[in-house]
mmCIF file of C-alpha atoms in Angstrom:
data_model
loop_
_atom_site.group_PDB
_atom_site.id
_atom_site.type_symbol
_atom_site.label_atom_id
_atom_site.label_comp_id
_atom_site.label_asym_id
_atom_site.label_seq_id
_atom_site.Cartn_x
_atom_site.Cartn_y
_atom_site.Cartn_z
ATOM 1 C CA GLU G 6 85.262 -11.634 3.749
ATOM 2 C CA PRO G 7 83.478 -8.666 2.121
ATOM 3 C CA GLU G 8 79.698 -8.701 2.420
ATOM 4 C CA VAL G 9 76.679 -7.181 0.768
ATOM 5 C CA THR G 10 74.873 -5.087 3.368
ATOM 6 C CA GLN G 11 71.154 -4.359 3.307
ATOM 7 C CA THR G 12 69.175 -1.935 5.432
ATOM 8 C CA PRO G 13 66.767 -2.011 7.092
ATOM 9 C CA SER G 14 66.404 -5.664 8.007
ATOM 10 C CA HIS G 15 62.654 -5.188 8.436
ATOM 11 C CA GLN G 16 60.476 -2.416 7.050
ATOM 12 C CA VAL G 17 56.796 -1.964 7.889
ATOM 13 C CA THR G 18 54.890 0.463 5.658
ATOM 14 C CA GLN G 19 51.308 1.498 5.091
ATOM 15 C CA MET G 20 49.809 0.580 1.733
ATOM 16 C CA GLY G 21 50.221 3.407 -0.755
ATOM 17 C CA GLN G 22 53.367 4.756 0.846
ATOM 18 C CA GLU G 23 56.742 4.946 -0.824
ATOM 19 C CA VAL G 24 59.536 2.755 0.473
ATOM 20 C CA ILE G 25 63.266 2.742 -0.260
ATOM 21 C CA LEU G 26 65.342 -0.349 0.361
ATOM 22 C CA ARG G 27 69.061 0.176 0.614
ATOM 23 C CA CYS G 28 72.007 -1.977 -0.293
ATOM 24 C CA VAL G 29 75.763 -1.550 -0.142
ATOM 25 C CA PRO G 30 77.300 -4.000 -2.629
ATOM 26 C CA ILE G 31 80.803 -5.374 -2.320
ATOM 27 C CA SER G 32 83.142 -2.528 -3.216
ATOM 28 C CA ASN G 33 84.836 -3.923 -6.342
ATOM 29 C CA HIS G 34 81.698 -5.489 -7.785
ATOM 30 C CA LEU G 35 80.225 -4.026 -10.953
ATOM 31 C CA TYR G 36 76.923 -5.856 -11.409
ATOM 32 C CA PHE G 37 73.998 -5.353 -9.073
ATOM 33 C CA TYR G 38 70.702 -7.153 -8.703
ATOM 34 C CA TRP G 39 67.458 -7.094 -6.799
ATOM 35 C CA TYR G 40 65.425 -10.251 -6.163
ATOM 36 C CA ARG G 41 62.158 -10.804 -4.358
ATOM 37 C CA GLN G 42 60.909 -13.785 -2.367
ATOM 38 C CA ILE G 43 57.294 -13.906 -1.296
ATOM 39 C CA LEU G 44 56.984 -16.003 1.853
ATOM 40 C CA GLY G 45 57.152 -19.715 1.068
ATOM 41 C CA GLN G 46 57.809 -19.169 -2.617
ATOM 42 C CA LYS G 47 60.831 -19.166 -4.863
ATOM 43 C CA VAL G 48 63.244 -16.307 -5.334
ATOM 44 C CA GLU G 49 62.333 -14.135 -8.328
ATOM 45 C CA PHE G 50 64.552 -11.798 -10.325
ATOM 46 C CA LEU G 51 63.491 -8.152 -10.386
ATOM 47 C CA VAL G 52 66.238 -6.133 -12.028
ATOM 48 C CA SER G 53 69.913 -6.042 -12.901
ATOM 49 C CA PHE G 54 72.032 -2.912 -13.057
ATOM 50 C CA TYR G 55 75.377 -2.245 -14.678
ATOM 51 C CA ASN G 56 77.290 0.864 -15.659
ATOM 52 C CA ASN G 57 74.661 3.105 -14.071
ATOM 53 C CA GLU G 58 71.754 1.742 -16.008
ATOM 54 C CA ILE G 59 69.279 -1.100 -15.932
ATOM 55 C CA SER G 60 70.547 -4.026 -18.009
ATOM 56 C CA GLU G 61 67.518 -6.236 -17.583
ATOM 57 C CA LYS G 62 64.226 -6.212 -15.722
ATOM 58 C CA SER G 63 61.466 -8.727 -15.168
ATOM 59 C CA GLU G 64 57.726 -8.342 -15.673
ATOM 60 C CA ILE G 65 57.401 -7.774 -11.933
ATOM 61 C CA PHE G 66 59.513 -4.626 -12.197
ATOM 62 C CA ASP G 67 56.788 -2.269 -13.380
ATOM 63 C CA ASP G 68 56.543 1.518 -13.244
ATOM 64 C CA GLN G 69 56.125 1.426 -9.473
ATOM 65 C CA PHE G 70 59.702 0.228 -9.098
ATOM 66 C CA SER G 71 62.926 2.100 -9.694
ATOM 67 C CA VAL G 72 66.585 1.568 -8.883
ATOM 68 C CA GLU G 73 69.358 4.015 -8.373
ATOM 69 C CA ARG G 74 73.012 4.131 -7.521
ATOM 70 C CA PRO G 75 73.129 7.617 -6.013
ATOM 71 C CA ASP G 76 76.786 7.486 -5.043
ATOM 72 C CA GLY G 77 79.731 5.132 -5.351
ATOM 73 C CA SER G 78 78.549 2.719 -2.709
ATOM 74 C CA ASN G 79 74.759 2.550 -2.329
ATOM 75 C CA PHE G 80 72.274 0.767 -4.566
ATOM 76 C CA THR G 81 68.619 1.430 -3.804
ATOM 77 C CA LEU G 82 65.275 -0.053 -4.756
ATOM 78 C CA LYS G 83 62.285 2.285 -4.536
ATOM 79 C CA ILE G 84 58.672 1.222 -4.598
ATOM 80 C CA ARG G 85 56.590 4.311 -5.291
ATOM 81 C CA SER G 86 53.144 3.313 -4.041
ATOM 82 C CA THR G 87 53.240 0.054 -2.165
ATOM 83 C CA LYS G 88 50.576 -2.624 -2.492
ATOM 84 C CA LEU G 89 49.753 -5.498 -0.172
ATOM 85 C CA GLU G 90 51.263 -7.937 -2.666
ATOM 86 C CA ASP G 91 54.628 -6.177 -2.395
ATOM 87 C CA SER G 92 55.065 -7.804 1.007
ATOM 88 C CA ALA G 93 58.104 -10.041 0.580
ATOM 89 C CA MET G 94 61.753 -10.510 1.345
ATOM 90 C CA TYR G 95 63.907 -8.378 -0.948
ATOM 91 C CA PHE G 96 67.464 -9.459 -1.632
ATOM 92 C CA CYS G 97 70.238 -7.382 -3.094
ATOM 93 C CA ALA G 98 73.134 -9.165 -4.799
ATOM 94 C CA SER G 99 76.339 -8.133 -6.494
ATOM 95 C CA SER G 100 78.980 -9.816 -8.604
ATOM 96 C CA ILE G 101 82.016 -9.399 -10.804
ATOM 97 C CA SER G 102 81.179 -10.496 -14.330
ATOM 98 C CA ASN G 103 80.624 -14.263 -14.422
ATOM 99 C CA GLN G 104 81.561 -14.839 -10.795
ATOM 100 C CA PRO G 105 78.836 -16.024 -8.411
ATOM 101 C CA GLN G 106 76.515 -13.429 -7.003
ATOM 102 C CA HIS G 107 76.871 -12.561 -3.351
ATOM 103 C CA PHE G 108 73.618 -11.914 -1.563
ATOM 104 C CA GLY G 109 72.802 -9.595 1.296
ATOM 105 C CA ASP G 110 70.782 -10.813 4.266
ATOM 106 C CA GLY G 111 67.610 -9.332 2.815
ATOM 107 C CA THR G 112 65.031 -6.772 3.842
ATOM 108 C CA ARG G 113 61.708 -8.090 4.998
ATOM 109 C CA LEU G 114 59.039 -5.694 3.708
ATOM 110 C CA SER G 115 55.619 -5.821 5.342
ATOM 111 C CA ILE G 116 52.794 -3.772 3.823
ATOM 112 C CA LEU G 117 49.829 -3.062 6.107
ATOM 113 C CA ALA V 12 63.431 -18.591 -21.433
ATOM 114 C CA GLN V 13 65.197 -20.850 -19.004
ATOM 115 C CA THR V 14 63.316 -22.789 -16.351
ATOM 116 C CA VAL V 15 64.526 -24.632 -13.281
ATOM 117 C CA THR V 16 62.522 -27.384 -11.612
ATOM 118 C CA GLN V 17 63.011 -28.927 -8.196
ATOM 119 C CA SER V 18 60.550 -31.784 -7.919
ATOM 120 C CA GLN V 19 61.121 -32.534 -4.226
ATOM 121 C CA PRO V 20 59.350 -29.960 -2.018
ATOM 122 C CA GLU V 21 60.735 -31.659 1.103
ATOM 123 C CA MET V 22 63.448 -34.153 1.940
ATOM 124 C CA SER V 23 64.720 -35.563 5.207
ATOM 125 C CA VAL V 24 67.906 -37.306 6.257
ATOM 126 C CA GLN V 25 69.409 -38.760 9.399
ATOM 127 C CA GLU V 26 72.437 -37.036 10.795
ATOM 128 C CA ALA V 27 75.669 -38.493 9.315
ATOM 129 C CA GLU V 28 73.783 -40.000 6.369
ATOM 130 C CA THR V 29 73.829 -38.932 2.726
ATOM 131 C CA VAL V 30 71.033 -37.185 0.865
ATOM 132 C CA THR V 31 70.601 -36.139 -2.756
ATOM 133 C CA LEU V 32 68.500 -33.195 -3.871
ATOM 134 C CA SER V 33 67.284 -33.160 -7.470
ATOM 135 C CA CYS V 34 67.186 -30.341 -9.991
ATOM 136 C CA THR V 35 66.399 -30.248 -13.680
ATOM 137 C CA TYR V 36 66.518 -27.284 -16.000
ATOM 138 C CA ASP V 37 65.598 -26.326 -19.496
ATOM 139 C CA THR V 38 67.715 -24.156 -21.768
ATOM 140 C CA SER V 39 68.741 -23.837 -25.389
ATOM 141 C CA GLU V 40 72.102 -22.348 -24.436
ATOM 142 C CA SER V 41 75.288 -24.381 -24.525
ATOM 143 C CA ASP V 42 77.262 -22.419 -21.964
ATOM 144 C CA TYR V 43 75.892 -21.481 -18.569
ATOM 145 C CA TYR V 44 76.407 -21.794 -14.833
ATOM 146 C CA LEU V 45 74.453 -23.779 -12.279
ATOM 147 C CA PHE V 46 74.379 -23.121 -8.569
ATOM 148 C CA TRP V 47 73.029 -24.487 -5.345
ATOM 149 C CA TYR V 48 72.134 -21.922 -2.709
ATOM 150 C CA LYS V 49 71.225 -22.678 0.897
ATOM 151 C CA GLN V 50 68.655 -20.604 2.765
ATOM 152 C CA PRO V 51 68.520 -21.327 6.520
ATOM 153 C CA PRO V 52 65.638 -20.092 8.691
ATOM 154 C CA SER V 53 67.433 -16.750 8.991
ATOM 155 C CA ARG V 54 66.637 -16.428 5.244
ATOM 156 C CA GLN V 55 70.147 -15.516 4.125
ATOM 157 C CA MET V 56 71.113 -16.833 0.690
ATOM 158 C CA ILE V 57 74.368 -18.746 0.957
ATOM 159 C CA LEU V 58 76.224 -20.130 -2.065
ATOM 160 C CA VAL V 59 76.910 -23.831 -1.596
ATOM 161 C CA ILE V 60 78.440 -24.907 -4.886
ATOM 162 C CA ARG V 61 78.843 -23.829 -8.490
ATOM 163 C CA GLN V 62 79.212 -25.734 -11.778
ATOM 164 C CA GLU V 63 80.291 -24.391 -15.154
ATOM 165 C CA ALA V 64 78.499 -26.181 -17.987
ATOM 166 C CA TYR V 65 81.652 -26.441 -20.105
ATOM 167 C CA LYS V 66 83.389 -28.457 -17.380
ATOM 168 C CA GLN V 67 82.720 -32.167 -17.456
ATOM 169 C CA GLN V 68 84.112 -32.696 -13.987
ATOM 170 C CA ASN V 69 81.543 -32.492 -11.223
ATOM 171 C CA ALA V 70 82.140 -29.739 -8.675
ATOM 172 C CA THR V 71 82.913 -30.633 -5.066
ATOM 173 C CA GLU V 72 83.059 -28.493 -1.938
ATOM 174 C CA ASN V 73 83.917 -30.511 1.155
ATOM 175 C CA ARG V 74 80.792 -32.568 1.996
ATOM 176 C CA PHE V 75 78.852 -31.145 -0.938
ATOM 177 C CA SER V 76 79.123 -32.493 -4.476
ATOM 178 C CA VAL V 77 77.051 -32.352 -7.607
ATOM 179 C CA ASN V 78 76.089 -34.805 -10.310
ATOM 180 C CA PHE V 79 75.927 -32.732 -13.476
ATOM 181 C CA GLN V 80 74.382 -34.485 -16.457
ATOM 182 C CA LYS V 81 74.416 -31.932 -19.270
ATOM 183 C CA ALA V 82 72.608 -34.027 -21.855
ATOM 184 C CA ALA V 83 69.850 -34.857 -19.397
ATOM 185 C CA LYS V 84 69.828 -31.250 -18.072
ATOM 186 C CA SER V 85 70.083 -32.552 -14.568
ATOM 187 C CA PHE V 86 72.026 -31.063 -11.660
ATOM 188 C CA SER V 87 71.646 -32.859 -8.350
ATOM 189 C CA LEU V 88 73.286 -31.974 -5.041
ATOM 190 C CA LYS V 89 74.681 -34.661 -2.769
ATOM 191 C CA ILE V 90 75.276 -33.870 0.878
ATOM 192 C CA SER V 91 77.468 -36.423 2.631
ATOM 193 C CA ASP V 92 77.765 -36.888 6.395
ATOM 194 C CA SER V 93 74.741 -34.651 6.950
ATOM 195 C CA GLN V 94 74.886 -32.299 9.912
ATOM 196 C CA LEU V 95 72.135 -30.562 11.861
ATOM 197 C CA GLY V 96 73.373 -27.258 10.454
ATOM 198 C CA ASP V 97 72.586 -28.451 6.935
ATOM 199 C CA ALA V 98 68.870 -28.115 7.648
ATOM 200 C CA ALA V 99 67.608 -25.372 5.337
ATOM 201 C CA MET V 100 65.791 -24.609 2.113
ATOM 202 C CA TYR V 101 68.002 -25.427 -0.881
ATOM 203 C CA PHE V 102 67.593 -23.645 -4.186
ATOM 204 C CA CYS V 103 68.970 -24.699 -7.527
ATOM 205 C CA ALA V 104 69.698 -21.762 -9.838
ATOM 206 C CA TYR V 105 70.701 -21.178 -13.456
ATOM 207 C CA ARG V 106 72.598 -18.327 -15.018
ATOM 208 C CA SER V 107 73.563 -17.737 -18.625
ATOM 209 C CA ALA V 108 77.276 -17.381 -19.311
ATOM 210 C CA PHE V 109 76.736 -14.926 -22.123
ATOM 211 C CA THR V 110 77.062 -11.188 -21.749
ATOM 212 C CA GLY V 111 74.593 -8.724 -23.222
ATOM 213 C CA GLY V 112 71.353 -9.880 -24.761
ATOM 214 C CA THR V 113 68.340 -10.139 -22.515
ATOM 215 C CA SER V 114 69.428 -12.610 -19.877
ATOM 216 C CA TYR V 115 72.877 -11.610 -18.772
ATOM 217 C CA GLY V 116 73.591 -12.094 -15.115
ATOM 218 C CA LYS V 117 70.201 -12.869 -13.677
ATOM 219 C CA LEU V 118 69.672 -16.031 -11.688
ATOM 220 C CA THR V 119 66.652 -18.207 -12.384
ATOM 221 C CA PHE V 120 65.709 -20.218 -9.311
ATOM 222 C CA GLY V 121 63.848 -23.440 -8.753
ATOM 223 C CA GLN V 122 61.035 -23.709 -6.243
ATOM 224 C CA GLY V 123 63.313 -24.972 -3.493
ATOM 225 C CA THR V 124 63.597 -28.132 -1.411
ATOM 226 C CA ILE V 125 63.232 -28.022 2.367
ATOM 227 C CA LEU V 126 65.821 -30.323 3.938
ATOM 228 C CA THR V 127 65.230 -31.625 7.455
ATOM 229 C CA VAL V 128 68.081 -33.320 9.316
ATOM 230 C CA HIS V 129 67.078 -35.705 12.116
ATOM 231 C CA PRO V 130 69.480 -36.269 15.025
#
């Protein structure tokens, strides 16, 4: 069964540094999402992306965050200047229209 | 804005027994989707079951079934014949069925319920 692939599985970064989290969605999916889960808390929506543009973003997704689909397969989340509170599990998901979203295994981001 | 509430932070069940996890939600929309996702200690997000709001029939997937009460805005998950591998965090999630607007596609999650299965 096709899978959403996320790399790296664990990223450790110094506060203030830029970090890029990478995702390869399922190949025929058209809608892409990033979610965040701070340890022990619920999963929170960050941003959705369709037709090469952001379709919706949450209050969490401020100017420090950006997303990009640089080629036909990758979907990236960039955090420009990381803060301690950005430490979390980041999940990428993809879907076809109203079909359920398929999640990747997540990237655990640790900010030191 | 839609909200999802899971009032049981933790639940436990004996292996082979049945357990029900509760979820309530709030929305003004008439058409939407509800989901249960499982998150084992590995922290993957695994889809367990899905319910379309326009369907009156409750969804079933093998040992997993839901009790969808649209008027009460309730969406509980029943796990029958519980197995050790069912131990995980379970999240209830809501998604609008409408395209466009400001809420297309995103999932709104509840706080989660940790399920422990005792041998």
